[in-house]
């Protein structure tokens, strides 16, 4: 085994504080996406704006996109300021 593979930090969402924070942010995005999707399906009101199925689905997709991006960052990105 070479020294580069023996000393690698590995890939995982909980190796550093940065990756843990990004994983938590991803979870928050997914939970809020589900809430917005459900409120839109239910036809509820959110912050003075009445949601419908289309706006709820749009909010669900946008926030899920940000959740996926944040999960990818948590899994693969390393902070560069600590070296």
PDB file of N, CA, C and O in Angstrom:
ATOM      1  N   UNK A   1       0.851  -1.163   0.000  1.00  0.00           N
ATOM      2  CA  UNK A   1       0.000   0.000   0.000  1.00  0.00           C
ATOM      3  C   UNK A   1       0.904   1.235   0.000  1.00  0.00           C
ATOM      4  O   UNK A   1       1.851   1.310   0.757  1.00  0.00           O
ATOM      5  N   UNK A   2       0.577   2.178  -0.848  1.00  0.00           N
ATOM      6  CA  UNK A   2       1.380   3.397  -0.914  1.00  0.00           C
ATOM      7  C   UNK A   2       1.022   4.319   0.229  1.00  0.00           C
ATOM      8  O   UNK A   2      -0.015   4.179   0.870  1.00  0.00           O
ATOM      9  N   UNK A   3       1.879   5.299   0.457  1.00  0.00           N
ATOM     10  CA  UNK A   3       1.616   6.208   1.576  1.00  0.00           C
ATOM     11  C   UNK A   3       0.427   7.117   1.300  1.00  0.00           C
ATOM     12  O   UNK A   3      -0.247   7.550   2.221  1.00  0.00           O
ATOM     13  N   UNK A   4       0.146   7.402   0.034  1.00  0.00           N
ATOM     14  CA  UNK A   4      -0.992   8.267  -0.260  1.00  0.00           C
ATOM     15  C   UNK A   4      -2.309   7.572   0.046  1.00  0.00           C
ATOM     16  O   UNK A   4      -3.255   8.196   0.500  1.00  0.00           O
ATOM     17  N   UNK A   5      -2.402   6.276  -0.195  1.00  0.00           N
ATOM     18  CA  UNK A   5      -3.641   5.574   0.123  1.00  0.00           C
ATOM     19  C   UNK A   5      -3.714   5.224   1.604  1.00  0.00           C
ATOM     20  O   UNK A   5      -4.802   5.117   2.144  1.00  0.00           O
ATOM     21  N   UNK A   6      -2.573   5.062   2.250  1.00  0.00           N
ATOM     22  CA  UNK A   6      -2.597   4.737   3.672  1.00  0.00           C
ATOM     23  C   UNK A   6      -2.949   5.956   4.518  1.00  0.00           C
ATOM     24  O   UNK A   6      -3.545   5.816   5.584  1.00  0.00           O
ATOM     25  N   UNK A   7      -2.628   7.143   4.055  1.00  0.00           N
ATOM     26  CA  UNK A   7      -2.873   8.349   4.830  1.00  0.00           C
ATOM     27  C   UNK A   7      -4.099   9.128   4.389  1.00  0.00           C
ATOM     28  O   UNK A   7      -4.341  10.221   4.875  1.00  0.00           O
ATOM     29  N   UNK A   8      -4.864   8.601   3.454  1.00  0.00           N
ATOM     30  CA  UNK A   8      -6.031   9.343   2.985  1.00  0.00           C
ATOM     31  C   UNK A   8      -7.091   9.361   4.071  1.00  0.00           C
ATOM     32  O   UNK A   8      -7.231   8.437   4.865  1.00  0.00           O
ATOM     33  N   UNK A   9      -7.868  10.451   4.068  1.00  0.00           N
ATOM     34  CA  UNK A   9      -8.874  10.609   5.115  1.00  0.00           C
ATOM     35  C   UNK A   9     -10.121   9.786   4.853  1.00  0.00           C
ATOM     36  O   UNK A   9     -10.958   9.651   5.721  1.00  0.00           O
ATOM     37  N   UNK A  10     -10.262   9.239   3.655  1.00  0.00           N
ATOM     38  CA  UNK A  10     -11.447   8.467   3.346  1.00  0.00           C
ATOM     39  C   UNK A  10     -12.589   9.370   2.929  1.00  0.00           C
ATOM     40  O   UNK A  10     -12.501  10.584   2.963  1.00  0.00           O
ATOM     41  N   UNK A  11     -13.657   8.755   2.520  1.00  0.00           N
ATOM     42  CA  UNK A  11     -14.825   9.494   2.078  1.00  0.00           C
ATOM     43  C   UNK A  11     -15.949   9.188   3.039  1.00  0.00           C
ATOM     44  O   UNK A  11     -16.291   8.039   3.260  1.00  0.00           O
ATOM     45  N   UNK A  12     -16.525  10.214   3.607  1.00  0.00           N
ATOM     46  CA  UNK A  12     -17.636  10.028   4.517  1.00  0.00           C
ATOM     47  C   UNK A  12     -18.175  11.356   4.973  1.00  0.00           C
ATOM     48  O   UNK A  12     -17.452  12.347   5.007  1.00  0.00           O
ATOM     49  N   UNK A  13     -19.440  11.413   5.329  1.00  0.00           N
ATOM     50  CA  UNK A  13     -20.039  12.693   5.685  1.00  0.00           C
ATOM     51  C   UNK A  13     -19.735  13.166   7.102  1.00  0.00           C
ATOM     52  O   UNK A  13     -20.118  14.258   7.463  1.00  0.00           O
ATOM     53  N   UNK A  14     -19.040  12.382   7.909  1.00  0.00           N
ATOM     54  CA  UNK A  14     -18.824  12.773   9.298  1.00  0.00           C
ATOM     55  C   UNK A  14     -17.359  12.734   9.704  1.00  0.00           C
ATOM     56  O   UNK A  14     -17.034  12.500  10.861  1.00  0.00           O
ATOM     57  N   UNK A  15     -16.437  12.953   8.765  1.00  0.00           N
ATOM     58  CA  UNK A  15     -15.016  12.908   9.079  1.00  0.00           C
ATOM     59  C   UNK A  15     -14.519  14.194   9.731  1.00  0.00           C
ATOM     60  O   UNK A  15     -13.687  14.158  10.618  1.00  0.00           O
ATOM     61  N   UNK A  16     -15.013  15.344   9.300  1.00  0.00           N
ATOM     62  CA  UNK A  16     -14.587  16.631   9.851  1.00  0.00           C
ATOM     63  C   UNK A  16     -15.814  17.410  10.309  1.00  0.00           C
ATOM     64  O   UNK A  16     -16.950  17.042  10.013  1.00  0.00           O
ATOM     65  N   UNK A  17     -15.564  18.506  11.019  1.00  0.00           N
ATOM     66  CA  UNK A  17     -16.684  19.352  11.450  1.00  0.00           C
ATOM     67  C   UNK A  17     -17.396  19.979  10.264  1.00  0.00           C
ATOM     68  O   UNK A  17     -18.612  20.150  10.274  1.00  0.00           O
ATOM     69  N   UNK A  18     -16.635  20.325   9.226  1.00  0.00           N
ATOM     70  CA  UNK A  18     -17.229  20.888   8.016  1.00  0.00           C
ATOM     71  C   UNK A  18     -18.192  19.891   7.373  1.00  0.00           C
ATOM     72  O   UNK A  18     -19.313  20.250   6.999  1.00  0.00           O
ATOM     73  N   UNK A  19     -17.771  18.647   7.245  1.00  0.00           N
ATOM     74  CA  UNK A  19     -18.618  17.635   6.633  1.00  0.00           C
ATOM     75  C   UNK A  19     -19.834  17.312   7.508  1.00  0.00           C
ATOM     76  O   UNK A  19     -20.919  17.063   6.997  1.00  0.00           O
ATOM     77  N   UNK A  20     -19.664  17.348   8.803  1.00  0.00           N
ATOM     78  CA  UNK A  20     -20.794  17.123   9.702  1.00  0.00           C
ATOM     79  C   UNK A  20     -21.814  18.250   9.583  1.00  0.00           C
ATOM     80  O   UNK A  20     -23.018  18.007   9.528  1.00  0.00           O
ATOM     81  N   UNK A  21     -21.331  19.482   9.510  1.00  0.00           N
ATOM     82  CA  UNK A  21     -22.237  20.621   9.342  1.00  0.00           C
ATOM     83  C   UNK A  21     -22.984  20.558   8.022  1.00  0.00           C
ATOM     84  O   UNK A  21     -24.183  20.865   7.959  1.00  0.00           O
ATOM     85  N   UNK A  22     -22.307  20.164   6.945  1.00  0.00           N
ATOM     86  CA  UNK A  22     -22.969  20.048   5.656  1.00  0.00           C
ATOM     87  C   UNK A  22     -23.994  18.916   5.664  1.00  0.00           C
ATOM     88  O   UNK A  22     -25.053  19.026   5.042  1.00  0.00           O
ATOM     89  N   UNK A  23     -23.718  17.835   6.369  1.00  0.00           N
ATOM     90  CA  UNK A  23     -24.671  16.726   6.464  1.00  0.00           C
ATOM     91  C   UNK A  23     -25.906  17.143   7.261  1.00  0.00           C
ATOM     92  O   UNK A  23     -27.036  16.791   6.896  1.00  0.00           O
ATOM     93  N   UNK A  24     -25.708  17.896   8.323  1.00  0.00           N
ATOM     94  CA  UNK A  24     -26.843  18.397   9.111  1.00  0.00           C
ATOM     95  C   UNK A  24     -27.672  19.362   8.278  1.00  0.00           C
ATOM     96  O   UNK A  24     -28.909  19.316   8.284  1.00  0.00           O
ATOM     97  N   UNK A  25     -27.005  20.242   7.530  1.00  0.00           N
ATOM     98  CA  UNK A  25     -27.706  21.182   6.663  1.00  0.00           C
ATOM     99  C   UNK A  25     -28.505  20.435   5.593  1.00  0.00           C
ATOM    100  O   UNK A  25     -29.628  20.827   5.266  1.00  0.00           O
ATOM    101  N   UNK A  26     -27.952  19.370   5.079  1.00  0.00           N
ATOM    102  CA  UNK A  26     -28.661  18.555   4.100  1.00  0.00           C
ATOM    103  C   UNK A  26     -29.928  17.956   4.708  1.00  0.00           C
ATOM    104  O   UNK A  26     -30.984  17.954   4.077  1.00  0.00           O
ATOM    105  N   UNK A  27     -29.823  17.452   5.923  1.00  0.00           N
ATOM    106  CA  UNK A  27     -31.003  16.917   6.598  1.00  0.00           C
ATOM    107  C   UNK A  27     -32.073  17.967   6.831  1.00  0.00           C
ATOM    108  O   UNK A  27     -33.268  17.702   6.650  1.00  0.00           O
ATOM    109  N   UNK A  28     -31.652  19.164   7.196  1.00  0.00           N
ATOM    110  CA  UNK A  28     -32.605  20.262   7.394  1.00  0.00           C
ATOM    111  C   UNK A  28     -33.291  20.606   6.075  1.00  0.00           C
ATOM    112  O   UNK A  28     -34.516  20.820   6.030  1.00  0.00           O
ATOM    113  N   UNK A  29     -32.514  20.669   4.985  1.00  0.00           N
ATOM    114  CA  UNK A  29     -33.110  20.939   3.670  1.00  0.00           C
ATOM    115  C   UNK A  29     -34.155  19.885   3.311  1.00  0.00           C
ATOM    116  O   UNK A  29     -35.240  20.226   2.824  1.00  0.00           O
ATOM    117  N   UNK A  30     -33.849  18.611   3.552  1.00  0.00           N
ATOM    118  CA  UNK A  30     -34.799  17.558   3.213  1.00  0.00           C
ATOM    119  C   UNK A  30     -36.064  17.636   4.070  1.00  0.00           C
ATOM    120  O   UNK A  30     -37.175  17.436   3.567  1.00  0.00           O
ATOM    121  N   UNK A  31     -35.922  17.945   5.348  1.00  0.00           N
ATOM    122  CA  UNK A  31     -37.105  18.058   6.209  1.00  0.00           C
ATOM    123  C   UNK A  31     -37.987  19.243   5.822  1.00  0.00           C
ATOM    124  O   UNK A  31     -39.218  19.128   5.790  1.00  0.00           O
ATOM    125  N   UNK A  32     -37.354  20.379   5.518  1.00  0.00           N
ATOM    126  CA  UNK A  32     -38.131  21.550   5.103  1.00  0.00           C
ATOM    127  C   UNK A  32     -38.781  21.291   3.747  1.00  0.00           C
ATOM    128  O   UNK A  32     -39.916  21.723   3.501  1.00  0.00           O
ATOM    129  N   UNK A  33     -38.094  20.575   2.855  1.00  0.00           N
ATOM    130  CA  UNK A  33     -38.673  20.235   1.554  1.00  0.00           C
ATOM    131  C   UNK A  33     -39.933  19.384   1.729  1.00  0.00           C
ATOM    132  O   UNK A  33     -40.948  19.631   1.063  1.00  0.00           O
ATOM    133  N   UNK A  34     -39.865  18.415   2.619  1.00  0.00           N
ATOM    134  CA  UNK A  34     -41.052  17.592   2.876  1.00  0.00           C
ATOM    135  C   UNK A  34     -42.187  18.413   3.466  1.00  0.00           C
ATOM    136  O   UNK A  34     -43.357  18.227   3.118  1.00  0.00           O
ATOM    137  N   UNK A  35     -41.852  19.332   4.366  1.00  0.00           N
ATOM    138  CA  UNK A  35     -42.880  20.182   4.973  1.00  0.00           C
ATOM    139  C   UNK A  35     -43.540  21.081   3.932  1.00  0.00           C
ATOM    140  O   UNK A  35     -44.772  21.216   3.900  1.00  0.00           O
ATOM    141  N   UNK A  36     -42.742  21.681   3.060  1.00  0.00           N
ATOM    142  CA  UNK A  36     -43.291  22.555   2.018  1.00  0.00           C
ATOM    143  C   UNK A  36     -44.147  21.743   1.044  1.00  0.00           C
ATOM    144  O   UNK A  36     -45.219  22.180   0.626  1.00  0.00           O
ATOM    145  N   UNK A  37     -43.668  20.564   0.678  1.00  0.00           N
ATOM    146  CA  UNK A  37     -44.447  19.700  -0.206  1.00  0.00           C
ATOM    147  C   UNK A  37     -45.775  19.312   0.404  1.00  0.00           C
ATOM    148  O   UNK A  37     -46.815  19.324  -0.262  1.00  0.00           O
ATOM    149  N   UNK A  38     -45.764  18.981   1.683  1.00  0.00           N
ATOM    150  CA  UNK A  38     -47.005  18.598   2.356  1.00  0.00           C
ATOM    151  C   UNK A  38     -47.949  19.788   2.499  1.00  0.00           C
ATOM    152  O   UNK A  38     -49.154  19.651   2.284  1.00  0.00           O
ATOM    153  N   UNK A  39     -47.412  20.943   2.845  1.00  0.00           N
ATOM    154  CA  UNK A  39     -48.267  22.130   2.974  1.00  0.00           C
ATOM    155  C   UNK A  39     -48.878  22.510   1.631  1.00  0.00           C
ATOM    156  O   UNK A  39     -50.026  22.959   1.559  1.00  0.00           O
ATOM    157  N   UNK A  40     -48.117  22.356   0.547  1.00  0.00           N
ATOM    158  CA  UNK A  40     -48.668  22.626  -0.775  1.00  0.00           C
ATOM    159  C   UNK A  40     -49.752  21.633  -1.151  1.00  0.00           C
ATOM    160  O   UNK A  40     -50.774  21.995  -1.731  1.00  0.00           O
ATOM    161  N   UNK A  41     -49.552  20.372  -0.833  1.00  0.00           N
ATOM    162  CA  UNK A  41     -50.556  19.351  -1.113  1.00  0.00           C
ATOM    163  C   UNK A  41     -51.825  19.605  -0.309  1.00  0.00           C
ATOM    164  O   UNK A  41     -52.935  19.415  -0.795  1.00  0.00           O
ATOM    165  N   UNK A  42     -51.641  20.070   0.916  1.00  0.00           N
ATOM    166  CA  UNK A  42     -52.766  20.323   1.808  1.00  0.00           C
ATOM    167  C   UNK A  42     -53.472  21.638   1.500  1.00  0.00           C
ATOM    168  O   UNK A  42     -54.585  21.870   1.955  1.00  0.00           O
ATOM    169  N   UNK A  43     -52.815  22.510   0.738  1.00  0.00           N
ATOM    170  CA  UNK A  43     -53.406  23.811   0.431  1.00  0.00           C
ATOM    171  C   UNK A  43     -53.351  24.776   1.597  1.00  0.00           C
ATOM    172  O   UNK A  43     -54.212  25.628   1.752  1.00  0.00           O
ATOM    173  N   UNK A  44     -52.344  24.649   2.413  1.00  0.00           N
ATOM    174  CA  UNK A  44     -52.223  25.468   3.620  1.00  0.00           C
ATOM    175  C   UNK A  44     -51.605  26.827   3.293  1.00  0.00           C
ATOM    176  O   UNK A  44     -51.208  27.116   2.164  1.00  0.00           O
ATOM    177  N   UNK A  45     -51.509  27.650   4.311  1.00  0.00           N
ATOM    178  CA  UNK A  45     -50.935  28.982   4.181  1.00  0.00           C
ATOM    179  C   UNK A  45     -49.601  29.012   4.910  1.00  0.00           C
ATOM    180  O   UNK A  45     -49.467  28.528   6.025  1.00  0.00           O
ATOM    181  N   UNK A  46     -48.605  29.604   4.253  1.00  0.00           N
ATOM    182  CA  UNK A  46     -47.269  29.690   4.823  1.00  0.00           C
ATOM    183  C   UNK A  46     -46.791  31.125   4.707  1.00  0.00           C
ATOM    184  O   UNK A  46     -46.618  31.636   3.601  1.00  0.00           O
ATOM    185  N   UNK A  47     -46.567  31.770   5.831  1.00  0.00           N
ATOM    186  CA  UNK A  47     -46.093  33.161   5.890  1.00  0.00           C
ATOM    187  C   UNK A  47     -46.960  34.104   5.069  1.00  0.00           C
ATOM    188  O   UNK A  47     -46.474  34.970   4.345  1.00  0.00           O
ATOM    189  N   UNK A  48     -48.275  33.935   5.160  1.00  0.00           N
ATOM    190  CA  UNK A  48     -49.202  34.821   4.485  1.00  0.00           C
ATOM    191  C   UNK A  48     -49.455  34.470   3.035  1.00  0.00           C
ATOM    192  O   UNK A  48     -50.195  35.166   2.354  1.00  0.00           O
ATOM    193  N   UNK A  49     -48.837  33.426   2.522  1.00  0.00           N
ATOM    194  CA  UNK A  49     -49.016  33.016   1.130  1.00  0.00           C
ATOM    195  C   UNK A  49     -49.707  31.670   1.082  1.00  0.00           C
ATOM    196  O   UNK A  49     -49.272  30.720   1.732  1.00  0.00           O
ATOM    197  N   UNK A  50     -50.792  31.598   0.331  1.00  0.00           N
ATOM    198  CA  UNK A  50     -51.496  30.323   0.208  1.00  0.00           C
ATOM    199  C   UNK A  50     -50.775  29.449  -0.804  1.00  0.00           C
ATOM    200  O   UNK A  50     -50.482  29.857  -1.927  1.00  0.00           O
ATOM    201  N   UNK A  51     -50.459  28.239  -0.386  1.00  0.00           N
ATOM    202  CA  UNK A  51     -49.762  27.298  -1.252  1.00  0.00           C
ATOM    203  C   UNK A  51     -50.763  26.404  -1.969  1.00  0.00           C
ATOM    204  O   UNK A  51     -51.838  26.131  -1.453  1.00  0.00           O
ATOM    205  N   UNK A  52     -50.407  25.965  -3.162  1.00  0.00           N
ATOM    206  CA  UNK A  52     -51.193  24.965  -3.869  1.00  0.00           C
ATOM    207  C   UNK A  52     -50.270  23.812  -4.260  1.00  0.00           C
ATOM    208  O   UNK A  52     -49.102  23.808  -3.883  1.00  0.00           O
ATOM    209  N   UNK A  53     -50.787  22.870  -5.006  1.00  0.00           N
ATOM    210  CA  UNK A  53     -49.999  21.682  -5.329  1.00  0.00           C
ATOM    211  C   UNK A  53     -48.772  22.051  -6.162  1.00  0.00           C
ATOM    212  O   UNK A  53     -47.679  21.524  -5.940  1.00  0.00           O
ATOM    213  N   UNK A  54     -48.925  22.982  -7.086  1.00  0.00           N
ATOM    214  CA  UNK A  54     -47.814  23.347  -7.965  1.00  0.00           C
ATOM    215  C   UNK A  54     -46.709  24.052  -7.186  1.00  0.00           C
ATOM    216  O   UNK A  54     -45.528  23.726  -7.322  1.00  0.00           O
ATOM    217  N   UNK A  55     -47.063  25.016  -6.353  1.00  0.00           N
ATOM    218  CA  UNK A  55     -46.039  25.722  -5.575  1.00  0.00           C
ATOM    219  C   UNK A  55     -45.410  24.800  -4.533  1.00  0.00           C
ATOM    220  O   UNK A  55     -44.215  24.903  -4.239  1.00  0.00           O
ATOM    221  N   UNK A  56     -46.186  23.885  -3.973  1.00  0.00           N
ATOM    222  CA  UNK A  56     -45.621  22.920  -3.034  1.00  0.00           C
ATOM    223  C   UNK A  56     -44.649  21.967  -3.710  1.00  0.00           C
ATOM    224  O   UNK A  56     -43.593  21.655  -3.164  1.00  0.00           O
ATOM    225  N   UNK A  57     -44.982  21.536  -4.918  1.00  0.00           N
ATOM    226  CA  UNK A  57     -44.081  20.647  -5.658  1.00  0.00           C
ATOM    227  C   UNK A  57     -42.816  21.388  -6.076  1.00  0.00           C
ATOM    228  O   UNK A  57     -41.722  20.823  -6.040  1.00  0.00           O
ATOM    229  N   UNK A  58     -42.958  22.652  -6.458  1.00  0.00           N
ATOM    230  CA  UNK A  58     -41.780  23.444  -6.826  1.00  0.00           C
ATOM    231  C   UNK A  58     -40.864  23.640  -5.623  1.00  0.00           C
ATOM    232  O   UNK A  58     -39.642  23.504  -5.729  1.00  0.00           O
ATOM    233  N   UNK A  59     -41.429  23.960  -4.481  1.00  0.00           N
ATOM    234  CA  UNK A  59     -40.634  24.105  -3.267  1.00  0.00           C
ATOM    235  C   UNK A  59     -39.971  22.805  -2.854  1.00  0.00           C
ATOM    236  O   UNK A  59     -38.808  22.789  -2.441  1.00  0.00           O
ATOM    237  N   UNK A  60     -40.696  21.706  -3.004  1.00  0.00           N
ATOM    238  CA  UNK A  60     -40.141  20.391  -2.689  1.00  0.00           C
ATOM    239  C   UNK A  60     -38.943  20.084  -3.577  1.00  0.00           C
ATOM    240  O   UNK A  60     -37.899  19.646  -3.092  1.00  0.00           O
ATOM    241  N   UNK A  61     -39.056  20.360  -4.873  1.00  0.00           N
ATOM    242  CA  UNK A  61     -37.960  20.046  -5.794  1.00  0.00           C
ATOM    243  C   UNK A  61     -36.754  20.944  -5.585  1.00  0.00           C
ATOM    244  O   UNK A  61     -35.607  20.481  -5.604  1.00  0.00           O
ATOM    245  N   UNK A  62     -36.977  22.243  -5.354  1.00  0.00           N
ATOM    246  CA  UNK A  62     -35.860  23.169  -5.165  1.00  0.00           C
ATOM    247  C   UNK A  62     -35.102  22.846  -3.874  1.00  0.00           C
ATOM    248  O   UNK A  62     -33.865  22.766  -3.865  1.00  0.00           O
ATOM    249  N   UNK A  63     -35.826  22.637  -2.799  1.00  0.00           N
ATOM    250  CA  UNK A  63     -35.161  22.349  -1.538  1.00  0.00           C
ATOM    251  C   UNK A  63     -34.527  20.950  -1.533  1.00  0.00           C
ATOM    252  O   UNK A  63     -33.481  20.756  -0.914  1.00  0.00           O
ATOM    253  N   UNK A  64     -35.122  20.007  -2.242  1.00  0.00           N
ATOM    254  CA  UNK A  64     -34.491  18.695  -2.370  1.00  0.00           C
ATOM    255  C   UNK A  64     -33.205  18.784  -3.177  1.00  0.00           C
ATOM    256  O   UNK A  64     -32.230  18.096  -2.878  1.00  0.00           O
ATOM    257  N   UNK A  65     -33.183  19.636  -4.203  1.00  0.00           N
ATOM    258  CA  UNK A  65     -31.969  19.856  -4.981  1.00  0.00           C
ATOM    259  C   UNK A  65     -30.853  20.384  -4.089  1.00  0.00           C
ATOM    260  O   UNK A  65     -29.729  19.892  -4.126  1.00  0.00           O
ATOM    261  N   UNK A  66     -31.168  21.390  -3.275  1.00  0.00           N
ATOM    262  CA  UNK A  66     -30.159  21.927  -2.355  1.00  0.00           C
ATOM    263  C   UNK A  66     -29.740  20.885  -1.324  1.00  0.00           C
ATOM    264  O   UNK A  66     -28.587  20.852  -0.889  1.00  0.00           O
ATOM    265  N   UNK A  67     -30.657  20.024  -0.903  1.00  0.00           N
ATOM    266  CA  UNK A  67     -30.314  18.950   0.018  1.00  0.00           C
ATOM    267  C   UNK A  67     -29.359  17.949  -0.594  1.00  0.00           C
ATOM    268  O   UNK A  67     -28.417  17.500   0.059  1.00  0.00           O
ATOM    269  N   UNK A  68     -29.569  17.613  -1.865  1.00  0.00           N
ATOM    270  CA  UNK A  68     -28.675  16.676  -2.546  1.00  0.00           C
ATOM    271  C   UNK A  68     -27.299  17.306  -2.728  1.00  0.00           C
ATOM    272  O   UNK A  68     -26.269  16.649  -2.505  1.00  0.00           O
ATOM    273  N   UNK A  69     -27.259  18.570  -3.136  1.00  0.00           N
ATOM    274  CA  UNK A  69     -25.978  19.265  -3.304  1.00  0.00           C
ATOM    275  C   UNK A  69     -25.227  19.313  -1.974  1.00  0.00           C
ATOM    276  O   UNK A  69     -24.020  19.055  -1.909  1.00  0.00           O
ATOM    277  N   UNK A  70     -25.919  19.611  -0.896  1.00  0.00           N
ATOM    278  CA  UNK A  70     -25.287  19.671   0.416  1.00  0.00           C
ATOM    279  C   UNK A  70     -24.800  18.292   0.858  1.00  0.00           C
ATOM    280  O   UNK A  70     -23.742  18.175   1.489  1.00  0.00           O
ATOM    281  N   UNK A  71     -25.521  17.247   0.511  1.00  0.00           N
ATOM    282  CA  UNK A  71     -25.084  15.894   0.849  1.00  0.00           C
ATOM    283  C   UNK A  71     -23.843  15.495   0.057  1.00  0.00           C
ATOM    284  O   UNK A  71     -22.940  14.851   0.598  1.00  0.00           O
ATOM    285  N   UNK A  72     -23.768  15.894  -1.200  1.00  0.00           N
ATOM    286  CA  UNK A  72     -22.572  15.634  -2.000  1.00  0.00           C
ATOM    287  C   UNK A  72     -21.376  16.375  -1.424  1.00  0.00           C
ATOM    288  O   UNK A  72     -20.273  15.844  -1.323  1.00  0.00           O
ATOM    289  N   UNK A  73     -21.595  17.629  -1.014  1.00  0.00           N
ATOM    290  CA  UNK A  73     -20.522  18.407  -0.385  1.00  0.00           C
ATOM    291  C   UNK A  73     -20.082  17.734   0.908  1.00  0.00           C
ATOM    292  O   UNK A  73     -18.881  17.634   1.188  1.00  0.00           O
ATOM    293  N   UNK A  74     -21.028  17.252   1.683  1.00  0.00           N
ATOM    294  CA  UNK A  74     -20.682  16.602   2.947  1.00  0.00           C
ATOM    295  C   UNK A  74     -19.894  15.320   2.725  1.00  0.00           C
ATOM    296  O   UNK A  74     -19.039  14.966   3.535  1.00  0.00           O
ATOM    297  N   UNK A  75     -20.152  14.649   1.628  1.00  0.00           N
ATOM    298  CA  UNK A  75     -19.497  13.370   1.392  1.00  0.00           C
ATOM    299  C   UNK A  75     -18.116  13.527   0.778  1.00  0.00           C
ATOM    300  O   UNK A  75     -17.172  12.859   1.184  1.00  0.00           O
ATOM    301  N   UNK A  76     -17.969  14.426  -0.176  1.00  0.00           N
ATOM    302  CA  UNK A  76     -16.749  14.450  -0.968  1.00  0.00           C
ATOM    303  C   UNK A  76     -15.835  15.655  -0.750  1.00  0.00           C
ATOM    304  O   UNK A  76     -14.665  15.588  -1.080  1.00  0.00           O
ATOM    305  N   UNK A  77     -16.330  16.768  -0.251  1.00  0.00           N
ATOM    306  CA  UNK A  77     -15.516  17.970  -0.168  1.00  0.00           C
ATOM    307  C   UNK A  77     -14.727  18.023   1.140  1.00  0.00           C
ATOM    308  O   UNK A  77     -15.236  17.683   2.202  1.00  0.00           O
ATOM    309  N   UNK A  78     -13.499  18.450   1.028  1.00  0.00           N
ATOM    310  CA  UNK A  78     -12.660  18.631   2.204  1.00  0.00           C
ATOM    311  C   UNK A  78     -12.418  20.118   2.393  1.00  0.00           C
ATOM    312  O   UNK A  78     -12.201  20.841   1.438  1.00  0.00           O
ATOM    313  N   UNK A  79     -12.460  20.596   3.629  1.00  0.00           N
ATOM    314  CA  UNK A  79     -12.145  22.004   3.843  1.00  0.00           C
ATOM    315  C   UNK A  79     -10.665  22.252   3.566  1.00  0.00           C
ATOM    316  O   UNK A  79      -9.822  21.451   3.929  1.00  0.00           O
ATOM    317  N   UNK A  80     -10.357  23.362   2.933  1.00  0.00           N
ATOM    318  CA  UNK A  80      -8.974  23.612   2.557  1.00  0.00           C
ATOM    319  C   UNK A  80      -8.224  24.535   3.483  1.00  0.00           C
ATOM    320  O   UNK A  80      -7.049  24.775   3.298  1.00  0.00           O
ATOM    321  N   UNK A  81      -8.866  25.084   4.489  1.00  0.00           N
ATOM    322  CA  UNK A  81      -8.229  26.085   5.337  1.00  0.00           C
ATOM    323  C   UNK A  81      -7.498  25.504   6.529  1.00  0.00           C
ATOM    324  O   UNK A  81      -6.816  26.212   7.232  1.00  0.00           O
ATOM    325  N   UNK A  82      -7.654  24.214   6.802  1.00  0.00           N
ATOM    326  CA  UNK A  82      -7.028  23.641   7.993  1.00  0.00           C
ATOM    327  C   UNK A  82      -5.676  22.991   7.715  1.00  0.00           C
ATOM    328  O   UNK A  82      -5.067  22.439   8.603  1.00  0.00           O
ATOM    329  N   UNK A  83      -5.183  23.054   6.521  1.00  0.00           N
ATOM    330  CA  UNK A  83      -3.895  22.413   6.188  1.00  0.00           C
ATOM    331  C   UNK A  83      -2.805  23.431   6.125  1.00  0.00           C
ATOM    332  O   UNK A  83      -2.874  24.476   5.632  1.00  0.00           O
TER     333      UNK A  83
END
